Short mmCIF file of C-alpha atoms in Angstrom, two decimals:
data_model
loop_
_atom_site.label_atom_id
_atom_site.label_comp_id
_atom_site.label_asym_id
_atom_site.label_seq_id
_atom_site.Cartn_x
_atom_site.Cartn_y
_atom_site.Cartn_z
CA UNK G 656 86.27 121.00 75.16
CA UNK G 657 88.39 124.12 75.19
CA UNK G 658 88.02 127.06 72.84
CA UNK G 659 90.48 129.82 72.04
CA UNK G 660 89.92 133.36 73.17
CA UNK G 661 91.98 136.48 72.72
CA UNK G 662 95.77 136.24 72.59
CA UNK G 663 95.62 132.47 72.13
CA UNK G 664 94.28 131.89 75.64
CA UNK G 665 91.94 128.90 75.86
CA UNK G 666 88.86 128.55 78.02
CA UNK G 667 87.65 125.07 78.88
CA UNK G 668 86.19 122.71 81.45
CA UNK G 669 89.45 121.57 83.00
CA UNK G 670 87.69 119.81 85.85
CA UNK G 671 89.31 117.67 88.49
CA UNK G 672 88.02 114.12 88.76
CA UNK G 673 86.03 115.02 91.86
CA UNK G 674 84.03 117.62 89.89
CA UNK G 675 83.17 119.63 93.02
CA UNK G 676 84.26 123.03 91.69
CA UNK G 677 83.27 123.05 88.02
CA UNK G 678 83.79 126.15 85.92
CA UNK G 679 85.42 127.41 82.76
CA UNK G 680 89.15 127.81 83.35
CA UNK G 681 91.85 129.70 81.52
CA UNK G 682 94.62 127.72 79.86
CA UNK G 683 97.58 128.42 77.60
CA UNK G 684 98.62 126.03 74.83
CA UNK G 685 101.78 124.28 75.88
CA UNK G 686 103.79 125.81 73.02
CA UNK G 687 102.78 129.30 74.12
CA UNK G 688 103.56 128.57 77.76
CA UNK G 689 106.97 127.17 76.88
CA UNK G 690 107.70 130.22 74.73
CA UNK G 691 106.82 132.50 77.64
CA UNK G 692 109.04 130.58 80.02
CA UNK G 693 111.93 130.45 77.57
CA UNK G 694 111.59 134.10 76.61
CA UNK G 695 112.51 137.27 78.50
CA UNK G 696 110.52 138.02 81.65
CA UNK G 697 107.71 140.45 80.86
CA UNK G 698 106.57 141.14 84.40
CA UNK G 699 102.99 140.09 83.64
CA UNK G 700 102.88 138.03 86.81
CA UNK G 701 100.62 135.33 85.35
CA UNK G 702 101.23 132.11 87.25
CA UNK G 703 101.08 128.73 85.49
CA UNK G 704 100.31 125.15 86.47
CA UNK G 705 100.77 122.07 84.27
CA UNK G 706 97.55 120.10 83.77
CA UNK G 707 97.84 116.43 82.82
CA UNK G 708 94.67 114.42 82.30
CA UNK G 709 92.54 115.79 85.13
CA UNK G 710 92.62 112.66 87.32
CA UNK G 711 93.47 114.44 90.56
CA UNK G 712 90.38 114.48 92.76
CA UNK G 713 90.71 117.96 94.22
CA UNK G 714 92.15 121.39 93.53
CA UNK G 715 95.84 120.55 93.26
CA UNK G 716 95.35 120.55 89.46
CA UNK G 717 93.63 123.97 89.37
CA UNK G 718 95.11 127.46 89.25
CA UNK G 719 92.22 129.91 89.15
CA UNK G 720 94.53 132.81 89.90
CA UNK G 721 96.50 132.15 86.71
CA UNK G 722 96.46 129.71 83.79
CA UNK G 723 96.69 125.98 83.29
CA UNK G 724 99.02 124.42 80.74
CA UNK G 725 97.47 121.27 79.20
CA UNK G 726 100.29 118.77 78.81
CA UNK G 727 98.80 115.81 76.92
CA UNK G 728 101.26 114.62 74.28
CA UNK G 729 101.07 112.18 71.35
CA UNK G 730 101.50 108.56 72.41
CA UNK G 731 104.32 108.17 69.88
CA UNK G 732 106.51 110.71 71.70
CA UNK G 733 108.52 108.11 73.60
CA UNK G 734 111.17 105.47 73.12
CA UNK G 735 112.29 102.33 74.95
CA UNK G 736 115.70 100.76 75.37
CA UNK G 737 114.69 97.07 75.47
CA UNK G 738 118.02 96.05 76.96
CA UNK G 739 118.01 98.34 79.99
CA UNK G 740 114.28 98.83 80.34
CA UNK G 741 114.72 102.60 80.37
CA UNK G 742 111.87 104.62 78.88
CA UNK G 743 112.32 108.15 77.56
CA UNK G 744 109.02 109.98 77.05
CA UNK G 745 107.25 113.29 76.88
CA UNK G 746 105.62 114.13 80.19
CA UNK G 747 102.18 114.26 78.59
CA UNK G 748 101.94 110.62 77.50
CA UNK G 749 99.65 108.48 79.65
CA UNK G 750 100.47 105.35 81.57
CA UNK G 751 98.21 103.54 79.13
CA UNK G 752 100.42 104.77 76.27
CA UNK G 753 103.49 103.52 78.10
CA UNK G 754 102.03 100.04 78.70
CA UNK G 755 101.13 99.74 75.02
CA UNK G 756 104.74 100.43 74.03
CA UNK G 757 106.65 98.45 76.65
CA UNK G 758 104.49 95.39 77.36
CA UNK G 759 105.35 93.56 74.10
CA UNK G 760 109.00 93.76 75.20
CA UNK G 761 108.25 92.12 78.56
CA UNK G 762 108.09 95.25 80.72
CA UNK G 763 105.46 96.84 82.92
CA UNK G 764 105.13 99.88 85.15
CA UNK G 765 107.05 99.31 88.39
CA UNK G 766 104.33 101.25 90.24
CA UNK G 767 100.84 102.03 89.00
CA UNK G 768 97.89 103.82 90.59
CA UNK G 769 94.31 102.63 90.18
CA UNK G 770 93.90 104.21 86.75
CA UNK G 771 96.07 104.07 83.62
CA UNK G 772 94.65 107.40 82.42
CA UNK G 773 97.15 109.62 84.24
CA UNK G 774 100.08 111.26 82.50
CA UNK G 775 103.72 110.47 83.17
CA UNK G 776 104.27 114.01 84.42
CA UNK G 777 101.25 113.76 86.69
CA UNK G 778 102.46 110.45 88.14
CA UNK G 779 105.78 112.12 89.02
CA UNK G 780 104.25 115.36 90.31
CA UNK G 781 101.94 113.42 92.64
CA UNK G 782 104.45 110.64 93.36
CA UNK G 783 101.65 108.11 93.00
CA UNK G 784 101.66 104.73 94.70
CA UNK G 785 100.10 101.37 93.99
CA UNK G 786 99.43 97.93 95.44
CA UNK G 787 103.13 97.10 95.80
CA UNK G 788 104.44 99.95 97.93
CA UNK G 789 105.88 97.41 100.38
CA UNK G 790 108.30 96.25 97.67
CA UNK G 791 108.71 99.06 95.14
CA UNK G 792 107.90 102.25 97.00
CA UNK G 793 106.37 105.13 95.06
CA UNK G 794 106.51 106.04 91.38
CA UNK G 795 109.30 108.51 92.10
CA UNK G 796 111.57 105.68 93.23
CA UNK G 797 111.80 104.60 89.58
CA UNK G 798 112.32 107.97 87.91
CA UNK G 799 115.85 108.15 86.57
CA UNK G 800 115.75 111.81 85.54
CA UNK G 801 113.61 114.51 83.98
CA UNK G 802 113.88 117.85 82.22
CA UNK G 803 112.26 120.72 84.13
CA UNK G 804 111.51 124.10 82.56
CA UNK G 805 111.26 126.93 85.08
CA UNK G 806 110.37 130.58 84.87
CA UNK G 807 114.06 131.50 84.80
CA UNK G 808 113.88 130.38 81.17
CA UNK G 809 116.23 127.46 81.69
CA UNK G 810 115.64 123.75 81.30
CA UNK G 811 117.13 121.98 84.32
CA UNK G 812 118.28 118.37 84.04
CA UNK G 813 117.28 116.77 87.34
CA UNK G 814 118.25 113.43 88.83
CA UNK G 815 119.51 112.03 92.11
CA UNK G 816 122.96 113.41 91.26
CA UNK G 817 122.15 116.43 89.07
CA UNK G 818 120.17 119.20 90.79
CA UNK G 819 119.22 116.70 93.51
CA UNK G 820 117.29 119.18 95.67
CA UNK G 821 115.13 120.25 92.73
CA UNK G 822 114.71 116.59 91.77
CA UNK G 823 113.38 115.84 95.27
CA UNK G 824 111.12 118.89 95.36
CA UNK G 825 109.55 118.07 91.99
CA UNK G 826 108.71 114.45 92.84
CA UNK G 827 105.48 114.87 94.75
CA UNK G 828 105.68 118.64 94.24
CA UNK G 829 102.27 118.81 92.51
CA UNK G 830 103.55 120.76 89.50
CA UNK G 831 104.75 123.73 91.55
CA UNK G 832 108.45 123.62 90.66
CA UNK G 833 108.02 124.08 86.89
CA UNK G 834 106.98 122.11 83.84
CA UNK G 835 108.36 118.60 83.39
CA UNK G 836 108.84 118.34 79.64
CA UNK G 837 110.43 114.87 79.40
CA UNK G 838 111.28 112.08 81.82
CA UNK G 839 113.17 108.83 81.95
CA UNK G 840 111.58 105.93 83.81
CA UNK G 841 113.12 102.64 84.92
CA UNK G 842 110.64 99.90 84.04
CA UNK G 843 110.05 96.50 85.66
CA UNK G 844 110.58 93.30 83.69
CA UNK G 845 107.65 90.92 84.18
CA UNK G 846 106.97 87.32 83.21
CA UNK G 847 103.43 88.13 82.07
CA UNK G 848 100.86 90.90 82.02
CA UNK G 849 98.39 88.49 83.62
CA UNK G 850 98.08 88.32 87.39
CA UNK G 851 97.64 85.23 89.55
CA UNK G 852 95.13 86.65 92.01
CA UNK G 853 93.99 85.28 95.36
CA UNK G 854 90.97 86.58 97.29
CA UNK G 855 90.66 85.91 101.02
CA UNK G 856 87.60 87.20 102.92
CA UNK G 857 87.97 88.52 106.47
CA UNK G 858 85.19 88.92 109.00
CA UNK G 859 86.60 91.96 110.81
CA UNK G 860 89.55 94.35 110.69
CA UNK G 861 91.65 92.56 113.32
CA UNK G 862 91.63 89.53 111.03
CA UNK G 863 92.88 91.72 108.18
CA UNK G 864 95.63 93.28 110.29
CA UNK G 865 96.74 89.81 111.42
CA UNK G 866 97.21 88.79 107.76
CA UNK G 867 98.42 91.96 106.07
CA UNK G 868 102.15 91.81 106.80
CA UNK G 869 102.48 88.18 105.74
CA UNK G 870 100.48 88.92 102.61
CA UNK G 871 103.01 91.63 101.73
CA UNK G 872 105.92 89.27 102.32
CA UNK G 873 104.49 86.64 99.97
CA UNK G 874 103.12 88.80 97.17
CA UNK G 875 104.05 91.56 94.77
CA UNK G 876 100.63 93.19 95.17
CA UNK G 877 98.19 93.40 98.06
CA UNK G 878 95.06 95.49 98.69
CA UNK G 879 91.88 95.11 100.72
CA UNK G 880 88.30 96.15 100.04
CA UNK G 881 86.29 96.98 103.14
CA UNK G 882 82.52 97.09 103.52
CA UNK G 883 82.32 100.59 105.02
CA UNK G 884 78.61 100.29 105.75
CA UNK G 885 78.72 96.99 107.63
CA UNK G 886 77.99 97.47 111.34
CA UNK G 887 77.57 95.33 114.42
CA UNK G 888 79.10 91.87 114.18
CA UNK G 889 79.89 92.45 110.48
CA UNK G 890 81.73 95.74 111.05
CA UNK G 891 85.07 95.81 109.30
CA UNK G 892 84.43 92.84 107.05
CA UNK G 893 86.05 92.75 103.64
CA UNK G 894 88.31 90.86 101.28
CA UNK G 895 92.10 90.81 101.00
CA UNK G 896 93.22 90.62 97.38
CA UNK G 897 96.80 89.63 96.55
CA UNK G 898 98.53 89.00 93.28
CA UNK G 899 101.72 88.14 91.41
CA UNK G 900 102.57 88.19 87.74
CA UNK G 901 101.74 84.90 86.10
CA UNK G 902 104.32 82.73 84.30
CA UNK G 903 102.41 82.22 81.05
CA UNK G 904 104.38 84.80 79.08
CA UNK G 905 101.31 86.78 77.98
CA UNK G 906 102.31 90.18 76.59
CA UNK G 907 99.07 91.08 74.86
CA UNK G 908 97.95 94.65 75.53
CA UNK G 909 94.27 95.18 76.20
CA UNK G 910 92.08 97.27 73.94
CA UNK G 911 91.65 100.84 75.16
CA UNK G 912 87.92 101.39 74.82
CA UNK G 913 85.79 101.32 77.98
CA UNK G 914 83.27 98.52 77.87
CA UNK G 915 80.65 100.55 79.74
CA UNK G 916 80.10 104.25 80.33
CA UNK G 917 77.91 106.72 82.17
CA UNK G 918 76.87 108.74 79.11
CA UNK G 919 75.57 111.90 80.77
CA UNK G 920 75.55 113.81 84.05
CA UNK G 921 72.99 112.41 86.47
CA UNK G 922 70.68 114.95 88.16
CA UNK G 923 71.22 113.17 91.48
CA UNK G 924 73.73 110.85 93.13
CA UNK G 925 73.07 107.20 92.32
CA UNK G 926 75.36 106.22 95.17
CA UNK G 927 73.43 106.33 98.42
CA UNK G 928 73.22 104.21 101.54
CA UNK G 929 70.53 101.96 100.11
CA UNK G 930 72.17 101.29 96.74
CA UNK G 931 75.63 100.85 98.24
CA UNK G 932 74.41 98.49 100.97
CA UNK G 933 73.01 96.24 98.26
CA UNK G 934 76.17 96.54 96.15
CA UNK G 935 78.44 95.77 99.12
CA UNK G 936 76.46 92.67 100.01
CA UNK G 937 76.63 91.34 96.46
CA UNK G 938 80.32 92.21 96.08
CA UNK G 939 81.35 90.67 99.40
CA UNK G 940 79.40 87.49 98.71
CA UNK G 941 80.74 87.14 95.17
CA UNK G 942 84.35 87.69 96.21
CA UNK G 943 84.04 85.40 99.23
CA UNK G 944 82.97 82.52 96.98
CA UNK G 945 86.24 82.61 95.06
CA UNK G 946 88.61 79.95 96.36
CA UNK G 947 92.30 79.54 95.62
CA UNK G 948 94.31 81.36 93.02
CA UNK G 949 92.76 82.38 89.72
CA UNK G 950 94.14 84.23 86.74
CA UNK G 951 93.11 87.83 86.11
CA UNK G 952 93.94 90.28 83.34
CA UNK G 953 96.08 93.25 84.31
CA UNK G 954 93.19 95.55 83.47
CA UNK G 955 90.73 93.89 85.84
CA UNK G 956 93.35 93.63 88.60
CA UNK G 957 94.85 97.13 88.48
CA UNK G 958 92.20 99.23 86.73
CA UNK G 959 88.71 97.81 87.32
CA UNK G 960 87.01 101.19 87.14
CA UNK G 961 88.74 102.18 83.89
CA UNK G 962 86.27 99.81 82.25
CA UNK G 963 83.46 102.24 83.10
CA UNK G 964 83.83 105.53 81.26
CA UNK G 965 83.01 108.68 83.28
CA UNK G 966 82.11 106.66 86.36
CA UNK G 967 82.52 109.79 88.49
CA UNK G 968 79.22 111.01 87.02
CA UNK G 969 77.46 108.49 89.25
CA UNK G 970 77.97 110.88 92.15
CA UNK G 971 75.64 113.46 90.70
CA UNK G 972 76.02 117.12 89.76
CA UNK G 973 77.71 118.19 93.01
CA UNK G 974 80.62 115.77 92.55
CA UNK G 975 82.52 113.73 95.12
CA UNK G 976 85.10 114.13 97.81
CA UNK G 977 87.77 111.49 98.29
CA UNK G 978 89.54 111.18 101.64
CA UNK G 979 92.77 109.23 101.83
CA UNK G 980 94.68 109.01 105.07
CA UNK G 981 97.75 107.10 106.20
CA UNK G 982 97.90 105.96 109.82
CA UNK G 983 101.15 104.79 111.47
CA UNK G 984 101.36 101.08 112.29
CA UNK G 985 101.11 101.58 116.03
CA UNK G 986 97.84 103.50 115.79
CA UNK G 987 96.15 101.72 112.88
CA UNK G 988 94.17 99.06 114.73
CA UNK G 989 92.59 101.74 116.90
CA UNK G 990 92.15 104.53 114.34
CA UNK G 991 91.00 102.76 111.17
CA UNK G 992 87.80 101.48 112.85
CA UNK G 993 87.17 104.99 114.19
CA UNK G 994 87.40 106.44 110.68
CA UNK G 995 84.90 103.92 109.36
CA UNK G 996 82.59 104.46 112.34
CA UNK G 997 82.70 108.25 111.92
CA UNK G 998 81.56 107.96 108.32
CA UNK G 999 78.68 105.66 109.29
CA UNK G 1000 77.66 107.92 112.17
CA UNK G 1001 77.55 110.84 109.73
CA UNK G 1002 75.16 108.89 107.49
CA UNK G 1003 77.60 108.82 104.57
CA UNK G 1004 78.19 105.85 102.28
CA UNK G 1005 81.51 105.28 100.53
CA UNK G 1006 81.49 103.51 97.18
CA UNK G 1007 85.22 102.80 97.16
CA UNK G 1008 86.69 101.86 100.53
CA UNK G 1009 90.23 100.59 100.09
CA UNK G 1010 92.78 99.62 102.74
CA UNK G 1011 96.45 99.02 101.96
CA UNK G 1012 99.65 98.54 103.89
CA UNK G 1013 102.53 100.87 103.12
CA UNK G 1014 106.03 99.57 103.64
CA UNK G 1015 109.23 101.36 104.65
CA UNK G 1016 110.62 102.00 101.16
CA UNK G 1017 111.44 105.70 101.24
CA UNK G 1018 110.60 108.06 98.41
CA UNK G 1019 113.13 110.43 96.86
CA UNK G 1020 110.35 113.03 96.89
CA UNK G 1021 110.25 115.83 99.41
CA UNK G 1022 106.46 115.85 99.86
CA UNK G 1023 105.52 112.25 99.16
CA UNK G 1024 102.28 111.06 100.78
CA UNK G 1025 103.07 107.43 101.73
CA UNK G 1026 104.76 106.63 105.03
CA UNK G 1027 104.99 103.33 106.96
CA UNK G 1028 101.51 102.38 108.09
CA UNK G 1029 98.06 101.68 106.69
CA UNK G 1030 96.26 103.86 104.19
CA UNK G 1031 92.47 104.08 104.05
CA UNK G 1032 90.62 105.62 101.10
CA UNK G 1033 86.93 106.51 101.13
CA UNK G 1034 84.86 108.64 98.78
CA UNK G 1035 81.56 110.35 99.38
CA UNK G 1036 78.98 112.17 97.27
CA UNK G 1037 79.14 115.90 97.98
CA UNK G 1038 76.23 116.74 100.28
CA UNK G 1039 77.50 120.15 101.27
CA UNK G 1040 78.06 121.11 104.90
CA UNK G 1041 77.32 117.60 106.20
CA UNK G 1042 80.08 116.12 104.06
CA UNK G 1043 82.56 118.86 104.92
CA UNK G 1044 81.93 118.28 108.62
CA UNK G 1045 82.59 114.57 108.20
CA UNK G 1046 85.81 115.17 106.30
CA UNK G 1047 87.02 117.57 108.98
CA UNK G 1048 86.35 114.87 111.58
CA UNK G 1049 88.30 112.32 109.52
CA UNK G 1050 91.17 114.83 109.31
CA UNK G 1051 91.10 115.25 113.09
CA UNK G 1052 91.24 111.52 113.76
CA UNK G 1053 94.08 111.14 111.25
CA UNK G 1054 96.26 113.92 112.66
CA UNK G 1055 95.60 112.83 116.26
CA UNK G 1056 96.96 109.39 115.29
CA UNK G 1057 100.14 110.90 113.86
CA UNK G 1058 99.05 110.41 110.25
CA UNK G 1059 98.51 112.62 107.22
CA UNK G 1060 95.90 113.31 104.54
CA UNK G 1061 96.72 112.92 100.85
CA UNK G 1062 97.01 116.41 99.28
CA UNK G 1063 96.47 115.36 95.66
CA UNK G 1064 93.14 113.77 96.63
CA UNK G 1065 92.03 116.85 98.58
CA UNK G 1066 89.64 119.72 97.88
CA UNK G 1067 89.20 121.30 101.32
CA UNK G 1068 91.65 120.37 104.09
CA UNK G 1069 92.72 123.19 106.40
CA UNK G 1070 96.25 124.65 106.45
CA UNK G 1071 96.65 123.22 109.96
CA UNK G 1072 95.83 119.69 108.75
CA UNK G 1073 98.18 119.95 105.79
CA UNK G 1074 101.10 121.37 107.74
CA UNK G 1075 100.71 118.90 110.61
CA UNK G 1076 100.97 116.02 108.14
CA UNK G 1077 103.70 117.57 106.00
CA UNK G 1078 106.07 119.62 108.16
CA UNK G 1079 108.49 119.83 105.21
CA UNK G 1080 105.97 121.93 103.23
CA UNK G 1081 108.06 125.06 103.82
CA UNK G 1082 111.03 123.46 102.05
CA UNK G 1083 108.87 122.88 98.99
CA UNK G 1084 107.84 126.52 99.19
CA UNK G 1085 111.54 127.39 99.01
CA UNK G 1086 111.87 125.42 95.78
CA UNK G 1087 108.48 126.37 94.32
CA UNK G 1088 108.91 128.33 91.11
CA UNK G 1089 107.47 131.83 91.72
CA UNK G 1090 105.87 131.61 88.29
CA UNK G 1091 103.78 128.58 89.34
CA UNK G 1092 100.90 128.17 91.75
CA UNK G 1093 97.72 126.18 92.41
CA UNK G 1094 94.46 126.52 94.26
CA UNK G 1095 95.60 123.86 96.71
CA UNK G 1096 98.88 125.55 97.51
CA UNK G 1097 97.32 128.97 97.96
CA UNK G 1098 94.67 127.52 100.26
CA UNK G 1099 96.48 124.86 102.27
CA UNK G 1100 100.08 126.13 102.35
CA UNK G 1101 99.88 129.91 101.97
CA UNK G 1102 96.44 130.28 103.58
CA UNK G 1103 95.34 132.84 101.04
CA UNK G 1104 92.72 133.08 98.26
CA UNK G 1105 93.72 131.62 94.92
CA UNK G 1106 92.34 134.48 92.85
#
């Protein structure tokens, strides 16, 4: 919880979800920050960074050289046009808030990440993706417009036709172009909130790659879970999970409370090679026994971990690193197994190992992470230098394959890794508001300390 200090400045534990660098951080109430931006320049030089709900894994949501601006807004601060499916909302409402409003009218998010606890502004700033990138692209593909307050004191209306360059820089711009105050989102009409889900086990990665494109062609959603620890003849085994909205007309929104929770910080990581080997065996066996299509709730299909409050505490007091890469199609069959092998060779166990196929739907965002290819996500308990060495090796394999590493999941990639994956970074620097900064940008783009 935050507490107010002198001059209205707040100090609080505005941690990222990875919880690697935990400390008290300075923040300004949003009203004060907006007043500063709308008022005359005072030359104080304090940089700002909007902070949504702290679901970024790394330091893209931190600004230790300046102040954060907490953006959470009341869930009622939004409206829906049920005819057009256009939502107008404050940037600080969460995706969960949006679902609660629009689902009874037969709408759903056109793109959703693996948690509903991110803000609308955060989803735009990170240009998040989901299980249907092959059909719908990124979140930014469905943003009609937004209002952006910059340090020039002006609110800029941005869309594909109004301030288009600023519109592109802000989508995926990690909060560096100003504060999104409101946004308009084009929703997707759905026949039901329920999902008809099919689970197909695969014995090795080549079997997955042989099926993945056809799975995308036949389904709205597709994602694979991989047993990262399996070696030998079982290496690369997993399950391919596909889904489509059911036709039963269910519009009932789920209750918001987590069914389970990790109530306190563990003094150690509960996720080690032994515990995860046992979990992976049970999970693979249970999923493999499911035959045919079965009906799943939208919560269990899209947000399984939202049902466990504070699940990131399972990684222990040193937190976790998440590594997400995207590998071009032509290099994926060779590189994905190398990434998995490197993590096993390093003695690291990944709790969440997810493999998805990105399509060729382009994003309007300048610095969007997805590109055509396969994306692999792994997360590891922070074990210090050993973990950092592994992550550097994963970066090397990714860049050598012509891929890139996800910046809004990152806590430590080098400037060389970032710039090799995102050669257009300098264009974002051109559009970055000089009154805004972040730890990530100072480290990975400007190659300088953040404080």
